[in-house]
C-alpha cells in the first residue's frame, strides 16, 4: 500500500515544495531536514519554499522500453531540468516532440497523472514539464 | 453587494482529431458529420490528463492573473460529468494544488454540461451572503462517446475556472436565472463507461426548449432585449444548436461568434459555456454586456447577465494563455492514437 507514502509527498509533487539552507543557501529538492553541505550547522535553519516551476533542459533522453504503467505514453521524454533556483530535477517532458527538444530549452512545471494503483486504486498526480 | 468575476483561467488539451478520421474507421461519412454538426476538430486529453489535471491547469491560470491570495478562497467547486473518482472529490486535489487548502469548503458537482455554471451560482450565493470572500467555480470534462456513436464526433476535453468575489471585479454578474425540468435526453448510469442519449429527443424538447425558456426568463427579469448585449454565449454541444437557438431568440451571428468555440475543439461539456465566456472576456472592453446560457441534460439551464467593468483594462490577461492561444496549440492524431489515449483498447492488467 503506497497511498500514505505518496500522500506525504503531496506538497512536493503538486507544488514543488523545496528547502533552502539557512546557513549556506543551498536549495534542495525534495525537501530535506538537514543540508547535505552544512550538515548539523543547518539544523533548525532549513526553510521550506515553493520553486517557481521554471527552468531549462539540462539533458534529455527518449524512453522506448517503458514500465507497464507508462505503456500508453511510450516513447516518452525524460529530462534533467535545471530549475531557476539552481536545483536539478528529473521528470517527464510532455506536450512536445523529441525532435523539438533542445538543451537549454525553457520549460515550466505542470500537474499531470503520474500513475495509478490499478483500475480501482488511488491515482497519483505530480509534476511534469512542458515547453514554456 | 455586487458579485462577479475577479479572475478566470482556462485549459484545453493539445491533441485534436477530425471528424473524417472518425468516420473513416466506422464507415460513416465524417465530412457530412462535420458539416452537419459544425465541428471541424475536437480536443482529446493525453493519457496523463483528466478532469483533475485540466481543472488544476485552469485554476492555476486563473490565479496567475490575480494578486488574490489562495488562502482567501473559502469555497471551491468542480463541476464535471467525468470526475476521475466516483468517490473522492476532484476539488480536494485542485484546492491543494493552488494552495487554497485547508480552510475552505469543497465539493464536486454534476449536472451533465452545466455543472460548472451551477458552481458559479453557488459561489455567487456564498460571496453575496458574506459567508466567503472568494469562491472558485470550475467546469471541466473529458467526456466520452461510445465508439461509433454520433457522440464520438463531438465529446471532447477542456475546462475553465472562475474566481468569484465582490471586490476588484473585471465583470459584474447582474443576475442569474435557472430553468429546470425532468427531461431524460441524455444520461449515464453508475458504472457505465459511456453515456446514452435520446437521439433527436435531445433537440426540441430538451436543448431548444430549455435554452429558449431560460434565455427569455433571464431577459424578462433583467428587462433587456438581445440587442442590449455585445456578446452572447450558449451551450454548444455542436456548432449548429447554439447558432440556431441564437437566431430563434433574436441574437445575431456577430454576437455569438467570439464565444462559439465548439467548431474548433468539440463539446467540452461542463467546460463549454465557461470556455466560451472566457473567449469573450479575453477580448471584451469595459461596459460590454454579455449574455450566457448553459444547458445541462436531464435537464436544466443557467442564465447569466454580465457587465464588464473598467478593471478589465488592467487585468493581467497575458499572465496565462488566452482561449485563442489554447485553440491554436494543437497536435493532430489519428483514430488509433485516439483510441489508445481514451482507453478504448482493452489492455493487459497494469497498462495505464
Coordinates of C-alpha atoms in Angstrom, one line a residue:
Chain A
X1 CA 0.0 0.0 0.0
X2 CA 1.7 3.1 -1.2
X3 CA -1.2 5.6 -0.6
X4 CA 0.2 7.1 2.6
X5 CA 3.7 7.3 1.2
X6 CA 2.6 9.3 -1.9
X7 CA 0.2 11.4 0.3
X8 CA 3.1 12.5 2.5
X9 CA 4.8 14.0 -0.6
X10 CA 1.7 15.8 -2.0
X11 CA 3.1 19.3 -1.3
X12 CA 6.3 18.3 -3.1
X13 CA 4.7 16.6 -6.0
X14 CA 1.9 19.2 -6.6
X15 CA 3.6 22.4 -5.7
X16 CA 7.3 21.8 -5.9
X17 CA 8.0 22.5 -2.2
X18 CA 11.8 22.6 -1.7
X19 CA 14.1 23.6 1.1
X20 CA 16.7 26.3 1.3
X21 CA 19.6 26.0 3.9
X22 CA 19.6 29.0 6.3
X23 CA 23.3 28.5 6.7
X24 CA 24.7 28.2 3.2
X25 CA 21.7 29.0 1.0
X26 CA 21.8 25.6 -0.9
X27 CA 18.4 24.7 -2.4
X28 CA 17.4 21.0 -2.0
X29 CA 14.5 19.2 -3.7
X30 CA 12.8 17.1 -2.5
X31 CA 12.8 19.0 0.9
X32 CA 15.4 17.9 3.4
X33 CA 15.7 18.3 7.2
X34 CA 19.5 18.6 7.0
X35 CA 21.6 20.4 4.4
X36 CA 23.9 18.0 2.6
X37 CA 26.7 20.6 2.7
X38 CA 26.3 22.2 6.2
X39 CA 25.1 19.1 8.0
X40 CA 24.4 19.9 11.7
X41 CA 25.0 23.7 11.2
X42 CA 21.8 23.7 9.2
X43 CA 19.7 22.1 11.9
X44 CA 16.6 24.2 12.5
X45 CA 17.5 26.5 9.7
X46 CA 16.0 24.7 6.7
X47 CA 13.4 27.0 5.2
X48 CA 10.6 25.5 3.1
X49 CA 9.6 27.4 0.0
X50 CA 8.0 26.8 -3.4
X51 CA 10.1 26.6 -6.5
X52 CA 9.0 28.9 -9.3
X53 CA 8.4 25.9 -11.5
X54 CA 10.5 27.3 -14.3
X55 CA 13.9 26.1 -15.6
X56 CA 15.7 24.8 -18.6
X57 CA 16.5 21.4 -20.1
X58 CA 20.0 20.3 -19.0
X59 CA 19.9 16.9 -20.7
X60 CA 17.2 14.5 -22.0
X61 CA 16.5 11.1 -23.4
X62 CA 13.7 9.1 -25.1
X63 CA 12.4 6.1 -23.3
X64 CA 11.3 3.3 -25.6
X65 CA 11.2 0.4 -23.1
X66 CA 8.6 1.6 -20.6
X67 CA 7.4 0.1 -17.4
X68 CA 3.9 -1.3 -17.6
X69 CA 2.4 1.9 -16.1
X70 CA 3.8 4.0 -18.9
X71 CA 2.8 1.8 -21.8
X72 CA 0.3 4.3 -23.2
X73 CA 2.8 7.1 -23.3
X74 CA 5.8 5.5 -24.9
X75 CA 8.1 6.6 -26.4
X76 CA 8.3 9.4 -23.9
X77 CA 10.9 12.0 -23.0
X78 CA 12.6 12.1 -19.6
X79 CA 14.7 15.2 -18.9
X80 CA 17.0 16.6 -16.3
X81 CA 15.7 20.1 -15.6
X82 CA 17.9 22.8 -14.1
X83 CA 15.5 24.9 -12.2
X84 CA 15.9 28.7 -12.0
X85 CA 16.7 28.3 -8.3
X86 CA 19.7 26.1 -9.2
X87 CA 18.4 22.7 -8.2
X88 CA 18.4 19.8 -10.7
X89 CA 15.2 17.7 -11.2
X90 CA 14.4 14.7 -13.2
X91 CA 10.9 14.5 -14.8
X92 CA 8.9 13.6 -17.8
X93 CA 8.8 16.2 -20.5
X94 CA 5.3 16.4 -22.0
X95 CA 3.4 18.3 -24.8
X96 CA 6.3 18.3 -27.2
X97 CA 8.0 16.1 -29.7
X98 CA 11.5 14.6 -29.2
X99 CA 12.8 16.4 -32.2
X100 CA 11.8 19.8 -30.8
X101 CA 13.7 19.4 -27.5
X102 CA 17.0 21.2 -27.2
X103 CA 19.4 21.5 -24.4
X104 CA 18.8 24.9 -22.8
X105 CA 15.1 24.9 -23.8
X106 CA 12.9 26.8 -21.3
X107 CA 10.3 24.6 -19.6
X108 CA 7.7 25.0 -16.9
X109 CA 6.1 22.6 -14.4
X110 CA 2.6 21.3 -14.9
X111 CA 0.4 18.8 -12.9
X112 CA -0.3 15.5 -14.6
X113 CA -1.3 12.0 -13.7
X114 CA 1.9 10.1 -12.9
X115 CA 0.4 6.7 -12.1
X116 CA -2.4 4.8 -10.5
X117 CA -2.7 1.7 -8.4
X118 CA -4.7 -0.3 -10.8
X119 CA -8.2 0.4 -12.1
X120 CA -9.7 0.6 -8.6
X121 CA -6.8 2.2 -6.8
X122 CA -5.7 5.6 -5.9
X123 CA -4.5 7.9 -8.7
X124 CA -1.2 9.7 -8.2
X125 CA -0.7 13.2 -9.5
X126 CA 2.6 15.1 -9.7
X127 CA 4.8 17.4 -11.8
X128 CA 5.9 17.0 -15.4
X129 CA 7.4 19.7 -17.5
X130 CA 6.1 21.3 -20.7
X131 CA 7.7 23.9 -23.0
X132 CA 7.3 27.4 -21.5
Chain B
X1 CA -23.4 43.8 -2.8
X2 CA -22.0 43.5 -6.3
X3 CA -20.9 40.0 -7.1
X4 CA -18.9 38.9 -10.1
X5 CA -15.8 37.7 -11.7
X6 CA -12.4 38.6 -10.2
X7 CA -10.3 36.4 -12.5
X8 CA -10.6 33.4 -14.8
X9 CA -8.3 30.9 -16.5
X10 CA -8.7 28.0 -19.0
X11 CA -7.1 24.9 -20.3
X12 CA -7.6 22.8 -23.4
X13 CA -5.5 19.6 -24.1
X14 CA -3.4 19.9 -27.3
X15 CA -4.4 16.8 -29.1
X16 CA -7.1 17.0 -31.8
X17 CA -8.9 14.6 -34.1
X18 CA -11.0 15.5 -37.1
X19 CA -14.5 14.0 -37.9
X20 CA -13.4 12.5 -41.3
X21 CA -10.8 10.4 -39.4
X22 CA -13.5 9.1 -37.0
X23 CA -15.9 8.4 -39.9
X24 CA -13.1 6.6 -41.8
X25 CA -12.9 3.9 -39.1
X26 CA -16.7 3.4 -38.6
X27 CA -17.7 3.6 -42.3
X28 CA -19.6 6.8 -41.8
X29 CA -19.4 10.0 -43.8
X30 CA -17.2 12.0 -41.5
X31 CA -17.2 15.0 -43.8
X32 CA -21.0 15.1 -43.7
X33 CA -21.0 14.7 -40.0
X34 CA -18.5 17.6 -39.6
X35 CA -20.7 19.8 -41.7
X36 CA -23.9 18.7 -40.0
X37 CA -22.6 19.2 -36.5
X38 CA -20.4 22.3 -37.5
X39 CA -17.4 20.6 -35.7
X40 CA -14.1 20.7 -37.6
X41 CA -11.9 19.1 -34.9
X42 CA -12.3 18.1 -31.3
X43 CA -9.8 18.1 -28.4
X44 CA -8.5 14.9 -26.9
X45 CA -6.9 14.6 -23.5
X46 CA -3.4 13.0 -23.3
X47 CA -3.0 9.7 -21.4
X48 CA -1.8 11.7 -18.4
X49 CA -4.6 14.2 -18.4
X50 CA -8.0 14.0 -16.7
X51 CA -10.6 16.4 -15.2
X52 CA -8.3 16.9 -12.2
X53 CA -5.3 17.9 -14.2
X54 CA -7.4 20.1 -16.5
X55 CA -9.0 21.8 -13.5
X56 CA -5.7 22.4 -11.9
X57 CA -4.3 24.0 -15.0
X58 CA -7.3 26.2 -15.4
X59 CA -7.3 27.2 -11.8
X60 CA -3.6 27.9 -11.8
X61 CA -4.0 30.1 -14.9
X62 CA -6.8 31.9 -13.1
X63 CA -4.6 32.5 -10.1
X64 CA -1.7 33.7 -12.3
X65 CA -3.9 36.6 -13.4
X66 CA -4.8 37.9 -9.9
X67 CA -2.9 39.0 -6.8
X68 CA -5.6 37.4 -4.6
X69 CA -4.1 35.1 -2.0
X70 CA -5.3 31.5 -2.4
X71 CA -5.8 31.4 1.3
X72 CA -8.7 33.9 0.9
X73 CA -10.7 31.3 -1.1
X74 CA -13.5 30.0 1.1
X75 CA -15.2 27.6 -1.4
X76 CA -14.2 25.6 -4.4
X77 CA -16.5 23.6 -6.7
X78 CA -15.5 21.4 -9.6
X79 CA -18.4 20.7 -12.0
X80 CA -18.0 17.7 -14.3
X81 CA -19.6 14.5 -15.5
X82 CA -16.2 12.8 -15.9
X83 CA -14.6 13.1 -12.4
X84 CA -11.8 10.5 -12.2
X85 CA -13.1 9.2 -8.9
X86 CA -16.7 8.2 -8.2
X87 CA -15.9 8.8 -4.5
X88 CA -13.0 11.2 -3.7
X89 CA -13.6 14.8 -4.7
X90 CA -11.6 16.2 -7.6
X91 CA -11.8 19.6 -5.8
X92 CA -9.6 18.4 -2.9
X93 CA -6.7 17.9 -5.2
X94 CA -7.3 21.2 -7.1
X95 CA -7.5 23.1 -3.8
X96 CA -4.3 21.6 -2.6
X97 CA -2.6 22.3 -6.0
X98 CA -3.4 26.0 -5.8
X99 CA -2.6 26.1 -2.1
X100 CA -6.1 27.1 -1.1
X101 CA -6.3 24.2 1.5
X102 CA -7.3 23.6 4.2
X103 CA -9.7 26.4 5.4
X104 CA -12.4 26.1 2.7
X105 CA -15.4 24.1 1.7
X106 CA -15.0 21.9 -1.4
X107 CA -17.5 19.8 -3.4
X108 CA -17.8 18.1 -6.8
X109 CA -20.9 18.9 -8.8
X110 CA -22.6 17.0 -11.6
X111 CA -25.3 18.3 -13.9
X112 CA -24.3 17.0 -17.3
X113 CA -23.0 20.0 -19.2
X114 CA -23.9 22.8 -16.8
X115 CA -22.2 21.7 -13.6
X116 CA -19.6 24.5 -14.0
X117 CA -22.2 27.3 -14.1
X118 CA -24.0 25.7 -11.2
X119 CA -20.8 26.2 -9.3
X120 CA -20.7 29.9 -10.3
X121 CA -24.2 30.3 -8.9
X122 CA -23.2 28.6 -5.6
X123 CA -20.2 30.9 -5.3
X124 CA -22.3 33.9 -6.0
X125 CA -24.6 32.9 -3.1
X126 CA -21.8 32.4 -0.7
X127 CA -20.0 35.6 -1.7
X128 CA -23.2 37.6 -1.8
X129 CA -24.2 36.5 1.7
X130 CA -20.8 37.3 3.1
X131 CA -20.1 33.7 4.0
X132 CA -16.9 33.6 2.0
X133 CA -14.7 36.3 0.5
X134 CA -13.8 34.4 -2.7
X135 CA -15.2 31.2 -4.3
X136 CA -13.8 29.2 -7.2
X137 CA -16.1 27.5 -9.7
X138 CA -14.6 25.2 -12.3
X139 CA -16.3 23.5 -15.2
X140 CA -14.2 20.7 -16.8
X141 CA -14.7 17.4 -18.6
X142 CA -13.0 14.7 -20.5
X143 CA -16.2 13.2 -21.9
X144 CA -16.5 10.1 -23.9
X145 CA -18.9 8.9 -26.6
X146 CA -19.3 5.2 -27.2
X147 CA -17.1 4.0 -30.2
X148 CA -19.2 4.5 -33.4
X149 CA -21.8 6.6 -31.6
X150 CA -22.6 10.0 -33.2
X151 CA -21.5 11.5 -29.8
X152 CA -17.9 10.4 -30.6
X153 CA -17.7 13.2 -33.2
X154 CA -18.2 15.9 -30.5
X155 CA -17.3 14.7 -27.0
X156 CA -14.0 16.4 -26.1
X157 CA -12.0 17.8 -23.2
X158 CA -11.3 21.2 -21.6
X159 CA -12.2 23.4 -18.8
X160 CA -12.3 26.9 -17.3
X161 CA -12.1 28.3 -13.7
X162 CA -13.7 31.4 -12.3
X163 CA -12.7 33.3 -9.2
X164 CA -16.0 34.8 -7.9
X165 CA -15.8 37.7 -5.4
X166 CA -17.2 41.1 -4.6
X167 CA -14.2 43.4 -5.0
X168 CA -11.9 44.3 -7.9
X169 CA -14.4 42.7 -10.3
X170 CA -13.5 42.5 -14.0
X171 CA -17.1 41.7 -14.7
X172 CA -20.2 42.1 -12.6
X173 CA -22.8 39.4 -12.7
X174 CA -26.0 41.4 -12.8
X175 CA -28.3 38.5 -12.3
X176 CA -28.8 34.7 -12.8
X177 CA -31.8 32.7 -13.6
X178 CA -32.3 28.9 -13.9
X179 CA -34.9 26.8 -15.7
X180 CA -35.1 23.1 -14.7
X181 CA -37.4 20.1 -15.6
X182 CA -37.2 16.3 -15.5
X183 CA -36.3 15.6 -19.2
X184 CA -34.3 12.3 -19.8
X185 CA -32.5 13.3 -23.0
X186 CA -29.0 12.1 -22.0
X187 CA -27.8 10.0 -19.1
X188 CA -25.1 7.7 -17.9
X189 CA -25.9 5.0 -15.3
X190 CA -23.5 4.3 -12.4
X191 CA -20.6 2.0 -13.6
X192 CA -21.3 2.5 -17.3
X193 CA -18.4 3.8 -19.3
X194 CA -20.4 5.6 -22.0
X195 CA -23.5 7.7 -21.8
X196 CA -26.8 7.0 -23.6
X197 CA -28.9 9.6 -25.3
X198 CA -32.3 10.0 -26.8
X199 CA -31.1 10.9 -30.3
X200 CA -33.3 13.5 -31.8
X201 CA -35.1 13.8 -28.4
X202 CA -32.0 15.8 -27.3
X203 CA -33.1 18.6 -29.6
X204 CA -36.5 20.2 -29.5
X205 CA -37.9 19.0 -26.1
X206 CA -34.5 19.3 -24.4
X207 CA -31.9 21.7 -25.6
X208 CA -34.1 24.2 -27.6
X209 CA -37.0 24.2 -25.1
X210 CA -34.8 24.8 -22.0
X211 CA -32.3 27.2 -23.6
X212 CA -35.1 29.4 -25.1
X213 CA -37.1 29.4 -21.8
X214 CA -34.1 30.3 -19.7
X215 CA -32.9 33.0 -22.1
X216 CA -36.4 34.5 -22.3
X217 CA -36.8 34.3 -18.5
X218 CA -33.4 35.9 -17.9
X219 CA -34.1 38.8 -20.3
X220 CA -37.6 39.3 -18.8
X221 CA -36.2 39.5 -15.3
X222 CA -33.4 41.9 -16.4
X223 CA -35.7 44.0 -18.6
X224 CA -33.4 43.5 -21.6
X225 CA -33.5 42.6 -25.3
X226 CA -31.0 40.7 -27.4
X227 CA -29.7 44.0 -28.9
X228 CA -28.6 45.2 -25.4
X229 CA -25.8 42.7 -25.4
X230 CA -22.4 42.9 -27.2
X231 CA -21.8 39.2 -26.8
X232 CA -23.8 36.1 -26.2
X233 CA -22.7 32.5 -25.4
X234 CA -25.0 29.5 -25.4
X235 CA -24.2 25.9 -24.5
X236 CA -22.6 24.4 -27.6
X237 CA -22.9 20.6 -27.9
X238 CA -22.0 21.2 -31.5
X239 CA -21.8 24.4 -33.6
X240 CA -25.3 24.1 -35.0
X241 CA -27.5 24.1 -31.9
X242 CA -26.2 27.4 -30.4
X243 CA -26.3 29.1 -33.8
X244 CA -29.9 28.0 -34.3
X245 CA -31.1 28.9 -30.8
X246 CA -29.4 32.3 -31.0
X247 CA -31.3 33.0 -34.3
X248 CA -34.6 31.9 -32.7
X249 CA -34.0 34.3 -29.8
X250 CA -33.1 37.2 -32.0
X251 CA -29.3 37.3 -31.4
X252 CA -27.1 37.9 -34.4
X253 CA -24.2 35.7 -35.7
X254 CA -21.8 38.6 -34.7
X255 CA -22.9 38.4 -31.1
X256 CA -22.2 34.7 -30.7
X257 CA -19.1 34.5 -33.0
X258 CA -16.5 35.0 -30.3
X259 CA -17.9 32.7 -27.7
X260 CA -18.6 29.8 -30.2
X261 CA -15.5 27.6 -29.9
X262 CA -17.0 24.1 -30.2
X263 CA -16.3 24.1 -34.0
X264 CA -12.6 24.1 -33.2
X265 CA -12.4 21.9 -30.0
X266 CA -15.7 20.0 -29.8
X267 CA -18.1 19.8 -26.9
X268 CA -16.3 20.2 -23.7
X269 CA -19.5 19.6 -21.7
X270 CA -19.2 21.3 -18.3
X271 CA -16.3 23.3 -19.8
X272 CA -18.4 24.6 -22.8
X273 CA -20.0 27.8 -21.6
X274 CA -17.2 28.6 -19.1
X275 CA -14.7 28.3 -22.0
X276 CA -17.0 30.3 -24.4
X277 CA -17.4 33.0 -21.8
X278 CA -13.6 33.1 -21.3
X279 CA -13.1 33.6 -25.0
X280 CA -15.4 36.6 -24.8
X281 CA -13.7 38.0 -21.7
X282 CA -10.3 37.7 -23.5
X283 CA -11.4 40.4 -25.9
X284 CA -14.2 42.3 -24.0
X285 CA -14.0 46.0 -23.3
X286 CA -15.3 48.0 -20.3
X287 CA -19.2 48.2 -20.2
X288 CA -19.6 45.4 -22.7
X289 CA -22.7 43.4 -21.7
X290 CA -22.6 39.6 -22.0
X291 CA -25.5 37.1 -22.1
X292 CA -24.8 33.5 -21.2
X293 CA -27.0 30.4 -21.0
X294 CA -25.5 27.0 -20.1
X295 CA -27.5 23.8 -20.7
X296 CA -27.2 20.5 -18.9
X297 CA -29.0 17.4 -20.0
X298 CA -31.5 16.0 -17.6
X299 CA -32.4 18.9 -18.0
X300 CA -31.8 22.5 -17.0
X301 CA -30.3 25.8 -17.9
X302 CA -28.4 28.5 -16.0
X303 CA -28.6 32.0 -17.5
X304 CA -26.3 34.9 -16.6
X305 CA -26.4 38.7 -17.4
X306 CA -22.9 40.1 -17.1
X307 CA -21.4 43.6 -17.5
X308 CA -17.6 44.0 -18.0
X309 CA -16.1 46.7 -15.7
X310 CA -13.3 49.2 -16.1
X311 CA -10.9 46.8 -14.3
X312 CA -10.7 44.6 -17.4
X313 CA -8.3 47.3 -18.9
X314 CA -5.6 46.5 -16.3
X315 CA -6.4 42.8 -16.0
X316 CA -3.3 40.6 -16.3
X317 CA -4.6 38.7 -19.3
X318 CA -1.1 37.9 -20.6
X319 CA -0.1 36.0 -17.4
X320 CA -1.9 32.9 -18.8
X321 CA -2.8 31.7 -22.3
X322 CA -5.9 33.1 -24.0
X323 CA -8.6 30.8 -25.5
X324 CA -7.3 31.6 -29.0
X325 CA -3.8 30.5 -28.0
X326 CA -5.1 27.3 -26.4
X327 CA -7.1 26.5 -29.6
X328 CA -4.0 27.2 -31.8
X329 CA -1.7 24.9 -29.7
X330 CA -2.6 21.6 -31.3
X331 CA -1.3 18.3 -32.5
X332 CA -3.5 16.2 -34.8
X333 CA -3.8 12.5 -34.0
X334 CA -5.3 9.5 -35.9
X335 CA -8.1 7.3 -34.6
X336 CA -5.7 4.5 -33.4
X337 CA -3.8 7.0 -31.2
X338 CA -7.1 8.5 -30.0
X339 CA -8.5 5.0 -29.1
X340 CA -5.3 4.3 -27.2
X341 CA -5.3 7.6 -25.3
X342 CA -9.0 7.3 -24.5
X343 CA -8.5 3.7 -23.3
X344 CA -10.9 2.3 -25.9
X345 CA -8.4 -0.6 -26.4
X346 CA -8.6 -3.4 -24.0
X347 CA -5.2 -3.9 -22.4
X348 CA -3.4 -6.3 -20.1
X349 CA -3.7 -5.5 -16.4
X350 CA -1.0 -2.9 -15.4
X351 CA -1.1 -0.9 -18.6
X352 CA -2.4 2.6 -18.0

